[in-house]
Amino acid sequence: MPIKLPLSVALFLIWGFVSWRWYVCDIKQACPEPEPVVEDTRPLVFNWGKAEAITRPAFEAYRDSIALKTLPKGQILEIIGQYYEGEPGKDSSFNLGTARAEEVKKLFSETLPEERLAASSRQADGPEDAQEQPFEAVAFAFIEPAAIGDMEITKLEGRILIQFPFREASKDLEPEAGAYFEKLAQQLEKTGETIRIAGHTDSIGNAEANLKLGLARARYIEEILLSKGLTPSRITVESKGEEEPIADNSTEDGQRRNRRVEIRIEGCYGCWGWAIYLASTGPGRP
């Protein structure tokens, strides 16, 4: 049979506990301090197995501080989505790292234009409590878009390959190169022809980032021609990224040759064309 305590005994036990608690905590000040509640102020976190980004109140300031780091030099912001062991990754039809990077890319599109953002992914070591608690799963890298070096001229069948000396740090044209582009712009103005400028890269690095690097190179050449008087409506700019190599990307010389800009006449059979080869101070970069 269950043991029933008289009401008076139960009340006495409750009174005794309350009295003991009052004496120890209030009189003797001997009760342990409660664990402090630590607020999670990380601006951008994710949940296990989820691509959706969780933003906190400090996110806008965090985002703007990163974006401002890229603005002075015109760099491309590479958003690297991370995924951990046990989450869908490269070996899955769904890459969670890329999905996370794309979500963050949308958040940064309010601050930076599309051509200044690239998404990629990688596997990383996650925190031990990643399956129970939100965690950080994105990193950032800054890519120099178009630090153009030397150029020289080589005539090939159907096109001309151009490499001119540039001052790498300032991007100022040497007098010979400036005069050459000025002559080209004047010739195009006289003939009324339109041109297509396509930027190309080697295969080192992220494909999306290379696509944007190629576009940055093409736009740099476009700016030169515009500054020499060529009408803007007669120029089309595009990027091929790493998709159309003309040399072996496994060698340094091949990589250098693939880092180029090609200028071609639109809608003219047998017309001349140009390919501008860009030297670089670092592998895989313009």
PDB file of C-alpha atoms in Angstrom:
ATOM      1  CA  MET A   1       0.000   0.000   0.000  1.00  0.00           C
ATOM      2  CA  PRO A   2       1.286   3.483  -0.748  1.00  0.00           C
ATOM      3  CA  ILE A   3       2.428   5.431   2.284  1.00  0.00           C
ATOM      4  CA  LYS A   4       0.334   8.568   2.882  1.00  0.00           C
ATOM      5  CA  LEU A   5       1.928  11.461   4.733  1.00  0.00           C
ATOM      6  CA  PRO A   6      -0.317  13.478   6.985  1.00  0.00           C
ATOM      7  CA  LEU A   7      -0.930  16.990   5.699  1.00  0.00           C
ATOM      8  CA  SER A   8       0.794  18.450   8.717  1.00  0.00           C
ATOM      9  CA  VAL A   9       3.988  16.477   7.983  1.00  0.00           C
ATOM     10  CA  ALA A  10       4.000  17.579   4.339  1.00  0.00           C
ATOM     11  CA  LEU A  11       3.551  21.210   5.310  1.00  0.00           C
ATOM     12  CA  PHE A  12       6.339  20.866   7.879  1.00  0.00           C
ATOM     13  CA  LEU A  13       8.744  19.506   5.263  1.00  0.00           C
ATOM     14  CA  ILE A  14       7.928  22.329   2.868  1.00  0.00           C
ATOM     15  CA  TRP A  15       8.367  24.902   5.636  1.00  0.00           C
ATOM     16  CA  GLY A  16      11.680  23.303   6.603  1.00  0.00           C
ATOM     17  CA  PHE A  17      13.031  23.473   3.049  1.00  0.00           C
ATOM     18  CA  VAL A  18      11.963  27.087   2.601  1.00  0.00           C
ATOM     19  CA  SER A  19      13.494  28.039   5.941  1.00  0.00           C
ATOM     20  CA  TRP A  20      16.744  26.258   5.134  1.00  0.00           C
ATOM     21  CA  ARG A  21      16.896  27.956   1.748  1.00  0.00           C
ATOM     22  CA  TRP A  22      16.225  31.345   3.302  1.00  0.00           C
ATOM     23  CA  TYR A  23      18.914  30.841   5.949  1.00  0.00           C
ATOM     24  CA  VAL A  24      21.601  29.508   3.605  1.00  0.00           C
ATOM     25  CA  CYS A  25      20.984  31.848   0.681  1.00  0.00           C
ATOM     26  CA  ASP A  26      19.767  35.067   2.311  1.00  0.00           C
ATOM     27  CA  ILE A  27      21.446  34.997   5.714  1.00  0.00           C
ATOM     28  CA  LYS A  28      24.679  33.099   5.037  1.00  0.00           C
ATOM     29  CA  GLN A  29      24.896  34.123   1.340  1.00  0.00           C
ATOM     30  CA  ALA A  30      26.170  30.620   0.645  1.00  0.00           C
ATOM     31  CA  CYS A  31      24.030  29.639  -2.353  1.00  0.00           C
ATOM     32  CA  PRO A  32      25.923  29.125  -5.639  1.00  0.00           C
ATOM     33  CA  GLU A  33      25.492  31.862  -8.220  1.00  0.00           C
ATOM     34  CA  PRO A  34      23.213  30.843 -11.113  1.00  0.00           C
ATOM     35  CA  GLU A  35      24.915  30.247 -14.428  1.00  0.00           C
ATOM     36  CA  PRO A  36      24.958  33.532 -16.390  1.00  0.00           C
ATOM     37  CA  VAL A  37      22.925  33.571 -19.575  1.00  0.00           C
ATOM     38  CA  VAL A  38      25.357  34.193 -22.432  1.00  0.00           C
ATOM     39  CA  GLU A  39      23.716  35.940 -25.363  1.00  0.00           C
ATOM     40  CA  ASP A  40      24.730  34.654 -28.778  1.00  0.00           C
ATOM     41  CA  THR A  41      25.697  37.806 -30.672  1.00  0.00           C
ATOM     42  CA  ARG A  42      27.229  36.140 -33.724  1.00  0.00           C
ATOM     43  CA  PRO A  43      25.747  38.035 -36.681  1.00  0.00           C
ATOM     44  CA  LEU A  44      25.344  35.133 -39.125  1.00  0.00           C
ATOM     45  CA  VAL A  45      24.750  31.482 -38.218  1.00  0.00           C
ATOM     46  CA  PHE A  46      23.199  28.296 -39.601  1.00  0.00           C
ATOM     47  CA  ASN A  47      21.469  25.186 -38.321  1.00  0.00           C
ATOM     48  CA  TRP A  48      22.595  21.629 -38.975  1.00  0.00           C
ATOM     49  CA  GLY A  49      21.675  20.401 -42.429  1.00  0.00           C
ATOM     50  CA  LYS A  50      19.985  23.694 -43.366  1.00  0.00           C
ATOM     51  CA  ALA A  51      20.980  26.219 -46.024  1.00  0.00           C
ATOM     52  CA  GLU A  52      18.942  29.132 -44.644  1.00  0.00           C
ATOM     53  CA  ALA A  53      21.029  31.866 -43.043  1.00  0.00           C
ATOM     54  CA  ILE A  54      20.025  33.134 -39.597  1.00  0.00           C
ATOM     55  CA  THR A  55      20.833  36.825 -39.175  1.00  0.00           C
ATOM     56  CA  ARG A  56      21.125  38.601 -35.839  1.00  0.00           C
ATOM     57  CA  PRO A  57      20.690  42.331 -35.079  1.00  0.00           C
ATOM     58  CA  ALA A  58      24.380  42.997 -35.693  1.00  0.00           C
ATOM     59  CA  PHE A  59      24.331  41.508 -39.188  1.00  0.00           C
ATOM     60  CA  GLU A  60      23.899  44.731 -41.178  1.00  0.00           C
ATOM     61  CA  ALA A  61      26.922  46.342 -39.533  1.00  0.00           C
ATOM     62  CA  TYR A  62      28.864  43.101 -40.014  1.00  0.00           C
ATOM     63  CA  ARG A  63      27.913  42.923 -43.698  1.00  0.00           C
ATOM     64  CA  ASP A  64      28.727  46.556 -44.346  1.00  0.00           C
ATOM     65  CA  SER A  65      32.134  46.248 -42.654  1.00  0.00           C
ATOM     66  CA  ILE A  66      33.039  43.371 -44.985  1.00  0.00           C
ATOM     67  CA  ALA A  67      31.693  45.148 -48.070  1.00  0.00           C
ATOM     68  CA  LEU A  68      33.641  48.307 -47.266  1.00  0.00           C
ATOM     69  CA  LYS A  69      36.863  46.275 -47.205  1.00  0.00           C
ATOM     70  CA  THR A  70      36.323  45.438 -50.882  1.00  0.00           C
ATOM     71  CA  LEU A  71      35.244  48.875 -52.103  1.00  0.00           C
ATOM     72  CA  PRO A  72      38.543  50.807 -52.233  1.00  0.00           C
ATOM     73  CA  LYS A  73      40.292  48.299 -54.517  1.00  0.00           C
ATOM     74  CA  GLY A  74      37.255  47.089 -56.452  1.00  0.00           C
ATOM     75  CA  GLN A  75      37.887  43.532 -55.353  1.00  0.00           C
ATOM     76  CA  ILE A  76      35.493  40.620 -55.807  1.00  0.00           C
ATOM     77  CA  LEU A  77      34.053  39.209 -52.582  1.00  0.00           C
ATOM     78  CA  GLU A  78      34.155  35.402 -52.613  1.00  0.00           C
ATOM     79  CA  ILE A  79      31.610  33.901 -50.206  1.00  0.00           C
ATOM     80  CA  ILE A  80      32.736  30.422 -49.141  1.00  0.00           C
ATOM     81  CA  GLY A  81      29.917  28.293 -47.798  1.00  0.00           C
ATOM     82  CA  GLN A  82      31.097  25.589 -45.409  1.00  0.00           C
ATOM     83  CA  TYR A  83      29.594  22.182 -44.737  1.00  0.00           C
ATOM     84  CA  TYR A  84      30.615  19.657 -42.100  1.00  0.00           C
ATOM     85  CA  GLU A  85      31.095  15.904 -42.025  1.00  0.00           C
ATOM     86  CA  GLY A  86      27.685  14.281 -42.019  1.00  0.00           C
ATOM     87  CA  GLU A  87      26.044  17.126 -43.940  1.00  0.00           C
ATOM     88  CA  PRO A  88      25.392  17.030 -47.714  1.00  0.00           C
ATOM     89  CA  GLY A  89      28.581  18.105 -49.469  1.00  0.00           C
ATOM     90  CA  LYS A  90      30.580  17.668 -52.657  1.00  0.00           C
ATOM     91  CA  ASP A  91      29.781  13.967 -52.973  1.00  0.00           C
ATOM     92  CA  SER A  92      26.057  14.669 -52.865  1.00  0.00           C
ATOM     93  CA  SER A  93      23.786  15.864 -55.629  1.00  0.00           C
ATOM     94  CA  PHE A  94      23.043  18.808 -53.341  1.00  0.00           C
ATOM     95  CA  ASN A  95      26.020  20.843 -52.135  1.00  0.00           C
ATOM     96  CA  LEU A  96      25.007  22.417 -48.847  1.00  0.00           C
ATOM     97  CA  GLY A  97      28.099  24.626 -48.782  1.00  0.00           C
ATOM     98  CA  THR A  98      27.217  26.189 -52.116  1.00  0.00           C
ATOM     99  CA  ALA A  99      23.589  26.596 -51.056  1.00  0.00           C
ATOM    100  CA  ARG A 100      24.686  28.457 -47.908  1.00  0.00           C
ATOM    101  CA  ALA A 101      27.006  30.678 -49.934  1.00  0.00           C
ATOM    102  CA  GLU A 102      24.193  31.537 -52.339  1.00  0.00           C
ATOM    103  CA  GLU A 103      21.926  32.488 -49.432  1.00  0.00           C
ATOM    104  CA  VAL A 104      24.578  34.827 -48.035  1.00  0.00           C
ATOM    105  CA  LYS A 105      25.213  36.173 -51.524  1.00  0.00           C
ATOM    106  CA  LYS A 106      21.597  37.334 -51.631  1.00  0.00           C
ATOM    107  CA  LEU A 107      22.097  39.171 -48.340  1.00  0.00           C
ATOM    108  CA  PHE A 108      25.200  40.939 -49.660  1.00  0.00           C
ATOM    109  CA  SER A 109      23.528  41.898 -52.952  1.00  0.00           C
ATOM    110  CA  GLU A 110      21.967  44.842 -51.118  1.00  0.00           C
ATOM    111  CA  THR A 111      25.455  46.262 -50.626  1.00  0.00           C
ATOM    112  CA  LEU A 112      27.562  45.021 -53.554  1.00  0.00           C
ATOM    113  CA  PRO A 113      26.625  44.570 -57.245  1.00  0.00           C
ATOM    114  CA  GLU A 114      26.260  41.069 -58.699  1.00  0.00           C
ATOM    115  CA  GLU A 115      29.564  41.210 -60.586  1.00  0.00           C
ATOM    116  CA  ARG A 116      31.426  41.804 -57.313  1.00  0.00           C
ATOM    117  CA  LEU A 117      30.106  38.633 -55.634  1.00  0.00           C
ATOM    118  CA  ALA A 118      31.117  34.984 -56.109  1.00  0.00           C
ATOM    119  CA  ALA A 119      29.964  31.834 -54.290  1.00  0.00           C
ATOM    120  CA  SER A 120      31.960  28.661 -53.574  1.00  0.00           C
ATOM    121  CA  SER A 121      32.057  25.876 -50.980  1.00  0.00           C
ATOM    122  CA  ARG A 122      34.422  23.737 -48.923  1.00  0.00           C
ATOM    123  CA  GLN A 123      34.309  21.144 -46.173  1.00  0.00           C
ATOM    124  CA  ALA A 124      35.396  22.302 -42.720  1.00  0.00           C
ATOM    125  CA  ASP A 125      35.667  21.025 -39.156  1.00  0.00           C
ATOM    126  CA  GLY A 126      32.482  21.896 -37.301  1.00  0.00           C
ATOM    127  CA  PRO A 127      31.943  22.515 -33.570  1.00  0.00           C
ATOM    128  CA  GLU A 128      31.119  19.508 -31.386  1.00  0.00           C
ATOM    129  CA  ASP A 129      27.593  20.735 -30.676  1.00  0.00           C
ATOM    130  CA  ALA A 130      26.815  21.636 -34.305  1.00  0.00           C
ATOM    131  CA  GLN A 131      23.821  19.296 -34.441  1.00  0.00           C
ATOM    132  CA  GLU A 132      22.232  20.951 -31.382  1.00  0.00           C
ATOM    133  CA  GLN A 133      23.282  24.609 -31.597  1.00  0.00           C
ATOM    134  CA  PRO A 134      23.517  27.216 -34.391  1.00  0.00           C
ATOM    135  CA  PHE A 135      27.010  27.578 -35.825  1.00  0.00           C
ATOM    136  CA  GLU A 136      28.998  29.777 -38.200  1.00  0.00           C
ATOM    137  CA  ALA A 137      29.415  28.227 -41.650  1.00  0.00           C
ATOM    138  CA  VAL A 138      30.655  30.896 -44.027  1.00  0.00           C
ATOM    139  CA  ALA A 139      34.031  32.487 -44.725  1.00  0.00           C
ATOM    140  CA  PHE A 140      35.107  35.316 -47.012  1.00  0.00           C
ATOM    141  CA  ALA A 141      38.001  35.923 -49.392  1.00  0.00           C
ATOM    142  CA  PHE A 142      38.913  39.020 -51.380  1.00  0.00           C
ATOM    143  CA  ILE A 143      39.995  38.583 -55.010  1.00  0.00           C
ATOM    144  CA  GLU A 144      41.868  41.183 -57.027  1.00  0.00           C
ATOM    145  CA  PRO A 145      39.879  41.568 -60.268  1.00  0.00           C
ATOM    146  CA  ALA A 146      42.170  42.970 -62.932  1.00  0.00           C
ATOM    147  CA  ALA A 147      45.711  43.871 -62.022  1.00  0.00           C
ATOM    148  CA  ILE A 148      46.958  43.971 -65.597  1.00  0.00           C
ATOM    149  CA  GLY A 149      50.650  43.628 -66.321  1.00  0.00           C
ATOM    150  CA  ASP A 150      52.603  43.513 -69.604  1.00  0.00           C
ATOM    151  CA  MET A 151      51.373  43.233 -73.205  1.00  0.00           C
ATOM    152  CA  GLU A 152      53.014  42.485 -76.558  1.00  0.00           C
ATOM    153  CA  ILE A 153      51.726  42.136 -80.141  1.00  0.00           C
ATOM    154  CA  THR A 154      51.714  38.865 -82.093  1.00  0.00           C
ATOM    155  CA  LYS A 155      49.900  38.480 -85.442  1.00  0.00           C
ATOM    156  CA  LEU A 156      48.053  35.185 -85.950  1.00  0.00           C
ATOM    157  CA  GLU A 157      45.658  33.923 -88.594  1.00  0.00           C
ATOM    158  CA  GLY A 158      42.370  35.776 -88.226  1.00  0.00           C
ATOM    159  CA  ARG A 159      43.365  37.773 -85.171  1.00  0.00           C
ATOM    160  CA  ILE A 160      46.074  39.754 -83.454  1.00  0.00           C
ATOM    161  CA  LEU A 161      47.343  38.896 -79.974  1.00  0.00           C
ATOM    162  CA  ILE A 162      48.253  42.021 -78.044  1.00  0.00           C
ATOM    163  CA  GLN A 163      50.489  42.366 -74.992  1.00  0.00           C
ATOM    164  CA  PHE A 164      51.384  45.916 -73.968  1.00  0.00           C
ATOM    165  CA  PRO A 165      53.362  47.119 -70.949  1.00  0.00           C
ATOM    166  CA  PHE A 166      51.219  48.547 -68.187  1.00  0.00           C
ATOM    167  CA  ARG A 167      52.259  49.921 -64.812  1.00  0.00           C
ATOM    168  CA  GLU A 168      50.831  47.150 -62.699  1.00  0.00           C
ATOM    169  CA  ALA A 169      50.074  49.053 -59.507  1.00  0.00           C
ATOM    170  CA  SER A 170      48.449  52.122 -61.047  1.00  0.00           C
ATOM    171  CA  LYS A 171      47.018  50.533 -64.219  1.00  0.00           C
ATOM    172  CA  ASP A 172      48.260  53.588 -66.111  1.00  0.00           C
ATOM    173  CA  LEU A 173      48.954  52.915 -69.785  1.00  0.00           C
ATOM    174  CA  GLU A 174      52.471  53.355 -71.090  1.00  0.00           C
ATOM    175  CA  PRO A 175      52.566  55.963 -73.893  1.00  0.00           C
ATOM    176  CA  GLU A 176      52.988  53.322 -76.638  1.00  0.00           C
ATOM    177  CA  ALA A 177      50.009  51.301 -75.401  1.00  0.00           C
ATOM    178  CA  GLY A 178      47.862  54.395 -74.954  1.00  0.00           C
ATOM    179  CA  ALA A 179      48.636  55.559 -78.476  1.00  0.00           C
ATOM    180  CA  TYR A 180      47.830  52.136 -79.888  1.00  0.00           C
ATOM    181  CA  PHE A 181      44.411  51.943 -78.226  1.00  0.00           C
ATOM    182  CA  GLU A 182      43.689  55.501 -79.309  1.00  0.00           C
ATOM    183  CA  LYS A 183      44.454  54.555 -82.919  1.00  0.00           C
ATOM    184  CA  LEU A 184      42.220  51.484 -82.602  1.00  0.00           C
ATOM    185  CA  ALA A 185      39.333  53.555 -81.223  1.00  0.00           C
ATOM    186  CA  GLN A 186      39.691  56.105 -84.026  1.00  0.00           C
ATOM    187  CA  GLN A 187      39.691  53.364 -86.662  1.00  0.00           C
ATOM    188  CA  LEU A 188      36.513  51.826 -85.222  1.00  0.00           C
ATOM    189  CA  GLU A 189      34.821  55.215 -85.108  1.00  0.00           C
ATOM    190  CA  LYS A 190      35.586  55.774 -88.801  1.00  0.00           C
ATOM    191  CA  THR A 191      34.374  52.357 -89.958  1.00  0.00           C
ATOM    192  CA  GLY A 192      31.288  52.343 -87.727  1.00  0.00           C
ATOM    193  CA  GLU A 193      31.929  48.712 -86.800  1.00  0.00           C
ATOM    194  CA  THR A 194      30.855  47.209 -83.481  1.00  0.00           C
ATOM    195  CA  ILE A 195      33.090  45.033 -81.343  1.00  0.00           C
ATOM    196  CA  ARG A 196      32.699  42.270 -78.777  1.00  0.00           C
ATOM    197  CA  ILE A 197      35.170  42.200 -75.890  1.00  0.00           C
ATOM    198  CA  ALA A 198      35.467  38.831 -74.121  1.00  0.00           C
ATOM    199  CA  GLY A 199      37.476  38.226 -70.957  1.00  0.00           C
ATOM    200  CA  HIS A 200      39.167  34.866 -70.339  1.00  0.00           C
ATOM    201  CA  THR A 201      41.001  33.276 -67.396  1.00  0.00           C
ATOM    202  CA  ASP A 202      43.027  30.181 -66.594  1.00  0.00           C
ATOM    203  CA  SER A 203      41.427  27.281 -64.716  1.00  0.00           C
ATOM    204  CA  ILE A 204      42.936  27.964 -61.295  1.00  0.00           C
ATOM    205  CA  GLY A 205      40.438  28.799 -58.561  1.00  0.00           C
ATOM    206  CA  ASN A 206      36.663  28.861 -58.454  1.00  0.00           C
ATOM    207  CA  ALA A 207      34.812  28.785 -61.797  1.00  0.00           C
ATOM    208  CA  GLU A 208      32.295  31.459 -60.776  1.00  0.00           C
ATOM    209  CA  ALA A 209      35.050  33.727 -59.490  1.00  0.00           C
ATOM    210  CA  ASN A 210      36.954  33.230 -62.755  1.00  0.00           C
ATOM    211  CA  LEU A 211      33.843  34.200 -64.706  1.00  0.00           C
ATOM    212  CA  LYS A 212      33.749  37.486 -62.806  1.00  0.00           C
ATOM    213  CA  LEU A 213      37.494  37.993 -63.189  1.00  0.00           C
ATOM    214  CA  GLY A 214      37.132  37.613 -66.941  1.00  0.00           C
ATOM    215  CA  LEU A 215      34.368  40.209 -66.950  1.00  0.00           C
ATOM    216  CA  ALA A 216      36.499  42.601 -64.908  1.00  0.00           C
ATOM    217  CA  ARG A 217      39.324  42.260 -67.445  1.00  0.00           C
ATOM    218  CA  ALA A 218      36.978  42.875 -70.371  1.00  0.00           C
ATOM    219  CA  ARG A 219      35.485  45.940 -68.691  1.00  0.00           C
ATOM    220  CA  TYR A 220      38.978  47.309 -68.068  1.00  0.00           C
ATOM    221  CA  ILE A 221      39.733  47.170 -71.803  1.00  0.00           C
ATOM    222  CA  GLU A 222      36.303  48.667 -72.498  1.00  0.00           C
ATOM    223  CA  GLU A 223      37.125  51.603 -70.211  1.00  0.00           C
ATOM    224  CA  ILE A 224      40.366  52.204 -72.095  1.00  0.00           C
ATOM    225  CA  LEU A 225      38.600  52.320 -75.467  1.00  0.00           C
ATOM    226  CA  LEU A 226      35.827  54.538 -74.117  1.00  0.00           C
ATOM    227  CA  SER A 227      38.433  56.929 -72.745  1.00  0.00           C
ATOM    228  CA  LYS A 228      39.918  57.091 -76.245  1.00  0.00           C
ATOM    229  CA  GLY A 229      36.594  58.191 -77.734  1.00  0.00           C
ATOM    230  CA  LEU A 230      34.898  54.983 -78.871  1.00  0.00           C
ATOM    231  CA  THR A 231      31.079  55.187 -78.749  1.00  0.00           C
ATOM    232  CA  PRO A 232      29.675  53.059 -75.865  1.00  0.00           C
ATOM    233  CA  SER A 233      26.788  51.657 -77.927  1.00  0.00           C
ATOM    234  CA  ARG A 234      29.253  49.970 -80.264  1.00  0.00           C
ATOM    235  CA  ILE A 235      30.824  47.811 -77.531  1.00  0.00           C
ATOM    236  CA  THR A 236      29.534  44.512 -76.154  1.00  0.00           C
ATOM    237  CA  VAL A 237      31.315  43.048 -73.131  1.00  0.00           C
ATOM    238  CA  GLU A 238      31.194  39.450 -71.931  1.00  0.00           C
ATOM    239  CA  SER A 239      33.192  36.885 -69.972  1.00  0.00           C
ATOM    240  CA  LYS A 240      34.073  33.319 -70.909  1.00  0.00           C
ATOM    241  CA  GLY A 241      35.885  32.678 -67.647  1.00  0.00           C
ATOM    242  CA  GLU A 242      37.906  29.470 -67.844  1.00  0.00           C
ATOM    243  CA  GLU A 243      35.657  27.787 -70.446  1.00  0.00           C
ATOM    244  CA  GLU A 244      37.656  28.543 -73.625  1.00  0.00           C
ATOM    245  CA  PRO A 245      41.365  27.926 -72.990  1.00  0.00           C
ATOM    246  CA  ILE A 246      43.796  28.254 -75.884  1.00  0.00           C
ATOM    247  CA  ALA A 247      46.731  26.668 -74.035  1.00  0.00           C
ATOM    248  CA  ASP A 248      47.486  23.984 -71.452  1.00  0.00           C
ATOM    249  CA  ASN A 249      46.428  25.181 -67.996  1.00  0.00           C
ATOM    250  CA  SER A 250      48.806  22.707 -66.333  1.00  0.00           C
ATOM    251  CA  THR A 251      51.801  24.924 -67.184  1.00  0.00           C
ATOM    252  CA  GLU A 252      52.579  28.479 -66.081  1.00  0.00           C
ATOM    253  CA  ASP A 253      53.030  29.603 -69.678  1.00  0.00           C
ATOM    254  CA  GLY A 254      49.681  28.082 -70.635  1.00  0.00           C
ATOM    255  CA  GLN A 255      47.970  29.790 -67.718  1.00  0.00           C
ATOM    256  CA  ARG A 256      49.523  33.111 -68.756  1.00  0.00           C
ATOM    257  CA  ARG A 257      48.279  32.696 -72.343  1.00  0.00           C
ATOM    258  CA  ASN A 258      44.768  31.811 -71.170  1.00  0.00           C
ATOM    259  CA  ARG A 259      44.572  34.991 -69.051  1.00  0.00           C
ATOM    260  CA  ARG A 260      43.540  37.252 -71.916  1.00  0.00           C
ATOM    261  CA  VAL A 261      40.955  39.551 -73.484  1.00  0.00           C
ATOM    262  CA  GLU A 262      39.814  39.022 -77.071  1.00  0.00           C
ATOM    263  CA  ILE A 263      38.379  41.852 -79.177  1.00  0.00           C
ATOM    264  CA  ARG A 264      36.510  40.801 -82.303  1.00  0.00           C
ATOM    265  CA  ILE A 265      34.472  42.574 -84.986  1.00  0.00           C
ATOM    266  CA  GLU A 266      30.769  41.710 -84.908  1.00  0.00           C
ATOM    267  CA  GLY A 267      29.049  40.412 -88.079  1.00  0.00           C
ATOM    268  CA  CYS A 268      31.999  40.680 -90.408  1.00  0.00           C
ATOM    269  CA  TYR A 269      33.327  37.568 -92.177  1.00  0.00           C
ATOM    270  CA  GLY A 270      37.113  37.480 -92.338  1.00  0.00           C
ATOM    271  CA  CYS A 271      37.513  40.670 -90.320  1.00  0.00           C
ATOM    272  CA  TRP A 272      40.470  41.235 -88.070  1.00  0.00           C
ATOM    273  CA  GLY A 273      40.345  40.525 -84.380  1.00  0.00           C
ATOM    274  CA  TRP A 274      42.425  41.073 -81.290  1.00  0.00           C
ATOM    275  CA  ALA A 275      43.420  38.971 -78.309  1.00  0.00           C
ATOM    276  CA  ILE A 276      44.919  40.797 -75.367  1.00  0.00           C
ATOM    277  CA  TYR A 277      47.069  38.645 -73.104  1.00  0.00           C
ATOM    278  CA  LEU A 278      47.372  39.657 -69.466  1.00  0.00           C
ATOM    279  CA  ALA A 279      50.392  38.970 -67.303  1.00  0.00           C
ATOM    280  CA  SER A 280      49.984  38.386 -63.584  1.00  0.00           C
ATOM    281  CA  THR A 281      51.987  38.614 -60.391  1.00  0.00           C
ATOM    282  CA  GLY A 282      50.258  35.534 -58.949  1.00  0.00           C
ATOM    283  CA  PRO A 283      49.044  32.191 -60.276  1.00  0.00           C
ATOM    284  CA  GLY A 284      45.467  32.109 -61.463  1.00  0.00           C
ATOM    285  CA  ARG A 285      44.891  35.814 -61.069  1.00  0.00           C
ATOM    286  CA  PRO A 286      44.842  38.613 -63.632  1.00  0.00           C
TER     287      PRO A 286
END
